[in-house]
Amino acid sequence: MLNRDSIRDGVVYNLLKNNQHITKTIPQTPEERSESLKNTLKEKPSYSTGDGVWVFGYGSLLWNPAFLYVERLRGKIYGYHRSYCIWAHLGRGSPDNPGLMLALDRGGSCCGAAYRIAPERIEEELTILWSREMALKTYKPVWVKIHTNGGPKIGITFIINRQDHRYAGRVLPNLIAKHLATAKGSLGTSLEYLEKVLISLEELDIRDPTLIDLKQRVILLQDAGSTV
């Protein structure tokens, strides 16, 4: 499993660099990621508070944030929805049977977790986060308003880059379920990813009907396969 130390030491970058023939993409260098982070922090809204930086997680950051934080709240954002719209040919899939991973696509809303990074740890922890989420250019970092029970927060989240070749667009639920049920890679299975997100959402008392429906479709596929 990815963790704070391994990500900081370059495991994601090295994995992608050594498998460019699979991803068909050159990973961003540490210098490129640093420039991206610097530009993102420059864009921080002036009306945000000075109590650190908030990060909104909606996928694997729910169950494995891999950065140090001092506060975690249930949060909701508007303008984006959680979507299985990234093809994964590495990590939780393969070239022959790619998996699907979550991103935020435009429209709707999304419930997840808001993490606060302490002011003195912003640079170090966001550098680790960028090493993971911005290893490729599949995501775009944006500032969003996060609605929490502690009031509105201004934080960073990662939305899909629709220009990236891994962007799957809108995939039909039955096809998503098929890939989730069968795809696996060096980091595990796509089904494990879904199950961990669902468990994390349940812990936050969040019910995502779309993900629950996908899990039921996967179960039906598995049951059908076991009776063949």
Short mmCIF file of C-alpha atoms in Angstrom, two decimals:
data_model
loop_
_atom_site.label_atom_id
_atom_site.label_comp_id
_atom_site.label_asym_id
_atom_site.label_seq_id
_atom_site.Cartn_x
_atom_site.Cartn_y
_atom_site.Cartn_z
CA MET A 1 0.00 0.00 0.00
CA LEU A 2 1.12 3.53 -0.67
CA ASN A 3 2.10 5.41 2.47
CA ARG A 4 3.53 8.77 3.41
CA ASP A 5 7.16 7.62 3.47
CA SER A 6 7.08 5.65 0.23
CA ILE A 7 5.34 8.47 -1.64
CA ARG A 8 7.82 11.01 -0.27
CA ASP A 9 10.66 8.74 -1.41
CA GLY A 10 9.36 8.67 -4.97
CA VAL A 11 7.57 5.32 -5.29
CA VAL A 12 4.78 6.74 -7.47
CA TYR A 13 7.16 8.63 -9.76
CA ASN A 14 9.44 5.60 -10.13
CA LEU A 15 6.51 3.26 -10.82
CA LEU A 16 5.25 5.54 -13.57
CA LYS A 17 8.69 6.25 -15.01
CA ASN A 18 9.48 2.54 -15.24
CA ASN A 19 6.17 1.82 -16.94
CA GLN A 20 5.88 4.61 -19.49
CA HIS A 21 5.41 1.95 -22.16
CA ILE A 22 2.13 1.06 -20.42
CA THR A 23 0.83 4.50 -19.43
CA LYS A 24 1.98 6.19 -22.66
CA THR A 25 2.69 9.22 -20.48
CA ILE A 26 5.83 10.80 -19.08
CA PRO A 27 5.44 11.50 -15.34
CA GLN A 28 5.93 15.01 -14.07
CA THR A 29 9.37 15.67 -12.62
CA PRO A 30 9.77 16.89 -9.03
CA GLU A 31 10.51 20.34 -10.45
CA GLU A 32 7.31 20.35 -12.51
CA ARG A 33 5.25 19.24 -9.53
CA SER A 34 6.86 21.90 -7.36
CA GLU A 35 5.96 24.58 -9.90
CA SER A 36 2.38 23.29 -10.05
CA LEU A 37 2.10 23.40 -6.26
CA LYS A 38 3.57 26.89 -6.12
CA ASN A 39 1.10 28.15 -8.71
CA THR A 40 -1.83 26.53 -6.92
CA LEU A 41 -0.91 28.14 -3.59
CA LYS A 42 -0.64 31.52 -5.33
CA GLU A 43 -4.26 31.08 -6.42
CA LYS A 44 -5.52 30.58 -2.86
CA PRO A 45 -8.56 32.84 -2.42
CA SER A 46 -7.79 35.93 -0.38
CA TYR A 47 -10.86 35.42 1.81
CA SER A 48 -9.71 32.00 3.06
CA THR A 49 -8.60 31.70 6.68
CA GLY A 50 -5.01 31.42 7.84
CA ASP A 51 -5.40 28.25 9.91
CA GLY A 52 -3.55 26.07 7.40
CA VAL A 53 -4.75 24.48 4.18
CA TRP A 54 -7.79 22.28 3.73
CA VAL A 55 -7.85 19.33 1.32
CA PHE A 56 -11.07 17.69 0.10
CA GLY A 57 -10.85 13.93 -0.41
CA TYR A 58 -13.44 11.84 -2.22
CA GLY A 59 -11.65 8.64 -3.35
CA SER A 60 -8.52 6.95 -2.04
CA LEU A 61 -7.76 9.99 0.13
CA LEU A 62 -10.73 8.91 2.24
CA TRP A 63 -9.08 5.70 3.40
CA ASN A 64 -5.42 6.47 2.81
CA PRO A 65 -4.66 10.21 2.87
CA ALA A 66 -0.94 9.50 3.44
CA PHE A 67 -0.27 13.04 4.67
CA LEU A 68 -0.33 14.50 8.17
CA TYR A 69 -3.38 16.50 9.16
CA VAL A 70 -4.70 18.00 12.38
CA GLU A 71 -8.44 18.00 11.72
CA ARG A 72 -10.89 15.94 9.66
CA LEU A 73 -14.50 16.90 8.95
CA ARG A 74 -17.27 15.57 6.80
CA GLY A 75 -17.62 17.92 3.85
CA LYS A 76 -19.63 18.59 0.71
CA ILE A 77 -18.74 20.52 -2.40
CA TYR A 78 -20.88 21.74 -5.28
CA GLY A 79 -20.09 21.93 -8.98
CA TYR A 80 -18.45 18.51 -9.23
CA HIS A 81 -19.54 14.91 -8.72
CA ARG A 82 -17.66 11.70 -7.96
CA SER A 83 -17.25 9.68 -11.16
CA TYR A 84 -15.49 6.56 -12.38
CA CYS A 85 -13.90 8.35 -15.31
CA ILE A 86 -10.19 7.43 -15.24
CA TRP A 87 -8.87 4.36 -17.03
CA ALA A 88 -6.17 2.65 -14.97
CA HIS A 89 -3.76 0.54 -17.04
CA LEU A 90 -1.37 0.36 -14.10
CA GLY A 91 -1.84 0.11 -10.35
CA ARG A 92 -5.39 -1.28 -10.25
CA GLY A 93 -5.62 -2.51 -13.80
CA SER A 94 -3.56 -3.74 -16.74
CA PRO A 95 -3.24 -2.91 -20.44
CA ASP A 96 -5.40 -5.92 -21.33
CA ASN A 97 -8.00 -5.25 -18.65
CA PRO A 98 -7.83 -1.67 -17.38
CA GLY A 99 -9.43 -0.71 -14.12
CA LEU A 100 -11.40 2.44 -13.43
CA MET A 101 -10.64 5.04 -10.80
CA LEU A 102 -12.52 7.96 -9.35
CA ALA A 103 -12.17 11.64 -10.12
CA LEU A 104 -14.37 14.69 -9.79
CA ASP A 105 -16.12 15.56 -13.03
CA ARG A 106 -18.11 18.72 -13.59
CA GLY A 107 -21.70 19.08 -12.44
CA GLY A 108 -23.63 18.08 -9.35
CA SER A 109 -22.18 17.74 -5.87
CA CYS A 110 -19.98 15.40 -3.84
CA CYS A 111 -19.69 14.42 -0.18
CA GLY A 112 -16.35 13.41 1.27
CA ALA A 113 -13.78 14.39 3.88
CA ALA A 114 -12.09 17.72 4.55
CA TYR A 115 -8.58 17.54 6.03
CA ARG A 116 -6.79 20.50 7.60
CA ILE A 117 -3.02 20.65 7.30
CA ALA A 118 -1.33 22.78 9.97
CA PRO A 119 0.30 26.03 8.76
CA GLU A 120 3.81 24.87 9.63
CA ARG A 121 3.40 21.64 7.63
CA ILE A 122 1.79 23.00 4.47
CA GLU A 123 4.83 22.79 2.19
CA GLU A 124 5.97 19.34 3.32
CA GLU A 125 2.56 17.67 3.33
CA LEU A 126 1.34 19.21 0.08
CA THR A 127 4.60 18.19 -1.60
CA ILE A 128 3.80 14.60 -0.63
CA LEU A 129 0.22 14.99 -1.82
CA TRP A 130 1.42 16.42 -5.16
CA SER A 131 3.85 13.52 -5.55
CA ARG A 132 0.83 11.24 -5.51
CA GLU A 133 -2.03 13.11 -7.15
CA MET A 134 -0.01 15.15 -9.64
CA ALA A 135 2.49 12.50 -10.71
CA LEU A 136 0.71 12.67 -14.06
CA LYS A 137 -1.50 15.42 -15.47
CA THR A 138 -4.69 13.38 -15.15
CA TYR A 139 -5.91 15.65 -12.35
CA LYS A 140 -6.13 19.42 -12.05
CA PRO A 141 -5.84 21.05 -8.60
CA VAL A 142 -8.57 23.59 -7.88
CA TRP A 143 -9.78 25.62 -4.90
CA VAL A 144 -13.33 24.88 -3.78
CA LYS A 145 -15.69 25.86 -1.00
CA ILE A 146 -16.20 22.89 1.33
CA HIS A 147 -19.39 22.92 3.37
CA THR A 148 -18.77 21.29 6.76
CA ASN A 149 -20.48 21.12 10.14
CA GLY A 150 -17.70 23.44 11.29
CA GLY A 151 -18.68 26.06 8.75
CA PRO A 152 -17.50 26.66 5.17
CA LYS A 153 -13.84 25.98 4.41
CA ILE A 154 -11.76 26.87 1.37
CA GLY A 155 -9.66 23.95 0.25
CA ILE A 156 -7.86 22.15 -2.55
CA THR A 157 -9.28 19.20 -4.42
CA PHE A 158 -8.38 17.39 -7.62
CA ILE A 159 -10.72 17.32 -10.63
CA ILE A 160 -10.37 15.37 -13.84
CA ASN A 161 -8.35 16.84 -16.67
CA ARG A 162 -10.70 16.15 -19.56
CA GLN A 163 -7.84 16.61 -22.04
CA ASP A 164 -5.89 13.69 -20.58
CA HIS A 165 -5.95 10.52 -22.68
CA ARG A 166 -6.94 8.44 -19.62
CA TYR A 167 -10.21 10.35 -19.28
CA ALA A 168 -12.98 7.82 -19.86
CA GLY A 169 -15.89 10.22 -20.11
CA ARG A 170 -19.26 8.85 -19.12
CA VAL A 171 -19.04 5.05 -18.90
CA LEU A 172 -22.19 2.95 -18.69
CA PRO A 173 -22.74 1.39 -15.23
CA ASN A 174 -22.65 -2.21 -16.47
CA LEU A 175 -19.29 -1.63 -18.15
CA ILE A 176 -17.91 0.07 -15.05
CA ALA A 177 -19.04 -2.90 -12.97
CA LYS A 178 -17.41 -5.36 -15.37
CA HIS A 179 -14.04 -3.64 -15.03
CA LEU A 180 -14.37 -3.21 -11.27
CA ALA A 181 -15.14 -6.91 -10.91
CA THR A 182 -12.16 -8.14 -12.91
CA ALA A 183 -9.36 -5.56 -13.13
CA LYS A 184 -6.25 -5.80 -10.98
CA GLY A 185 -2.72 -4.44 -10.95
CA SER A 186 0.36 -3.92 -8.79
CA LEU A 187 -1.56 -1.89 -6.17
CA GLY A 188 -4.49 -4.30 -5.92
CA THR A 189 -7.90 -4.71 -7.52
CA SER A 190 -10.35 -2.09 -8.70
CA LEU A 191 -13.01 -3.79 -6.57
CA GLU A 192 -10.90 -3.34 -3.43
CA TYR A 193 -10.67 0.38 -4.24
CA LEU A 194 -14.47 0.62 -4.47
CA GLU A 195 -15.01 -1.34 -1.27
CA LYS A 196 -12.60 0.83 0.71
CA VAL A 197 -14.24 4.02 -0.53
CA LEU A 198 -17.67 2.68 0.48
CA ILE A 199 -16.43 1.72 3.95
CA SER A 200 -14.87 5.16 4.43
CA LEU A 201 -18.05 6.92 3.32
CA GLU A 202 -20.10 4.80 5.70
CA GLU A 203 -17.80 5.83 8.56
CA LEU A 204 -18.58 9.44 7.65
CA ASP A 205 -22.31 8.61 7.54
CA ILE A 206 -22.36 9.31 3.81
CA ARG A 207 -24.45 7.25 1.42
CA ASP A 208 -23.47 7.35 -2.26
CA PRO A 209 -26.27 5.66 -4.25
CA THR A 210 -24.16 5.45 -7.41
CA LEU A 211 -21.32 3.57 -5.72
CA ILE A 212 -23.75 1.33 -3.84
CA ASP A 213 -25.45 0.47 -7.14
CA LEU A 214 -22.10 -0.33 -8.74
CA LYS A 215 -21.22 -2.68 -5.87
CA GLN A 216 -24.54 -4.51 -6.36
CA ARG A 217 -23.86 -4.83 -10.08
CA VAL A 218 -20.42 -6.30 -9.32
CA ILE A 219 -21.98 -8.83 -6.93
CA LEU A 220 -24.48 -9.88 -9.62
CA LEU A 221 -21.65 -10.34 -12.12
CA GLN A 222 -19.66 -12.42 -9.66
CA ASP A 223 -22.70 -14.54 -8.80
CA ALA A 224 -23.41 -15.10 -12.49
CA GLY A 225 -19.80 -16.10 -13.07
CA SER A 226 -19.82 -18.62 -10.23
CA THR A 227 -22.85 -20.40 -11.71
CA VAL A 228 -21.43 -20.78 -15.20
#
